[in-house]
């Protein structure tokens, strides 16, 4: 398998994982990856022949250029309207090799109510904690990011963060690899679930700063968590698959 074919399979696998975990609604949402060394992107297509995320195969992944124009892919598969979320992150951030955009219900609730996601857990998931302490970007508008101007505006709002909460809409995560950006989306959703349930149960208390210091300090420098590979394998196994 060529590197690009493998990358296409990996983008499709990421879609299936996110779909399996119900991290998005119906067929909405897309995952993309930068084609190494080219101004091109592999992205999950929309259009009349599209598949819902849970059922995506490599066929659903089309190739677009940095203007969001489809350059390869089956008929009936089209560029997602919000391709500009992806292209602008690739154009402005050389560190980004994968972008995930989905609409996870619980996170969307927090964007609607303007409630912060608090650092409520430590050893439960240190890398999830770190995601929160690193700070989440927010995009205050609730519209479809469907042109160059909005793509640029969105990329500015996200800055150099790994994840961005989009008001009344969803989330975007970005990372150096497909597995990493996908796990970030999953962890962000987990953080929202815990915050939501804790608020239902009582008054959530953030964990002590000294514990945050120890736990987050452990996770630095900016490298993959030691558990990232096994976490990814776990989610692939949920699909009865091996990692691509
Ligand atoms: Zn969207």
mmCIF file of N, CA, C and O and ligand atoms in Angstrom, residues 82 101 103 169, ligand 1:
data_model
loop_
_atom_site.group_PDB
_atom_site.id
_atom_site.type_symbol
_atom_site.label_atom_id
_atom_site.label_comp_id
_atom_site.label_asym_id
_atom_site.label_seq_id
_atom_site.Cartn_x
_atom_site.Cartn_y
_atom_site.Cartn_z
ATOM 1 N N UNK A 82 -17.872 22.762 4.532
ATOM 2 C CA UNK A 82 -16.970 23.341 5.528
ATOM 3 C C UNK A 82 -15.509 22.922 5.319
ATOM 4 O O UNK A 82 -14.712 22.941 6.262
ATOM 5 N N UNK A 101 -13.511 17.520 12.340
ATOM 6 C CA UNK A 101 -14.627 18.432 12.652
ATOM 7 C C UNK A 101 -15.893 17.599 12.840
ATOM 8 O O UNK A 101 -16.338 16.920 11.912
ATOM 9 N N UNK A 103 -19.762 17.164 15.527
ATOM 10 C CA UNK A 103 -20.793 17.877 16.298
ATOM 11 C C UNK A 103 -21.208 17.046 17.527
ATOM 12 O O UNK A 103 -22.328 16.552 17.582
ATOM 13 N N UNK A 169 -22.601 24.601 17.523
ATOM 14 C CA UNK A 169 -22.215 23.934 16.281
ATOM 15 C C UNK A 169 -21.464 22.630 16.543
ATOM 16 O O UNK A 169 -21.993 21.555 16.317
HETATM 17 ZN ZN1 LIG B 1 -20.056 21.555 11.178
#
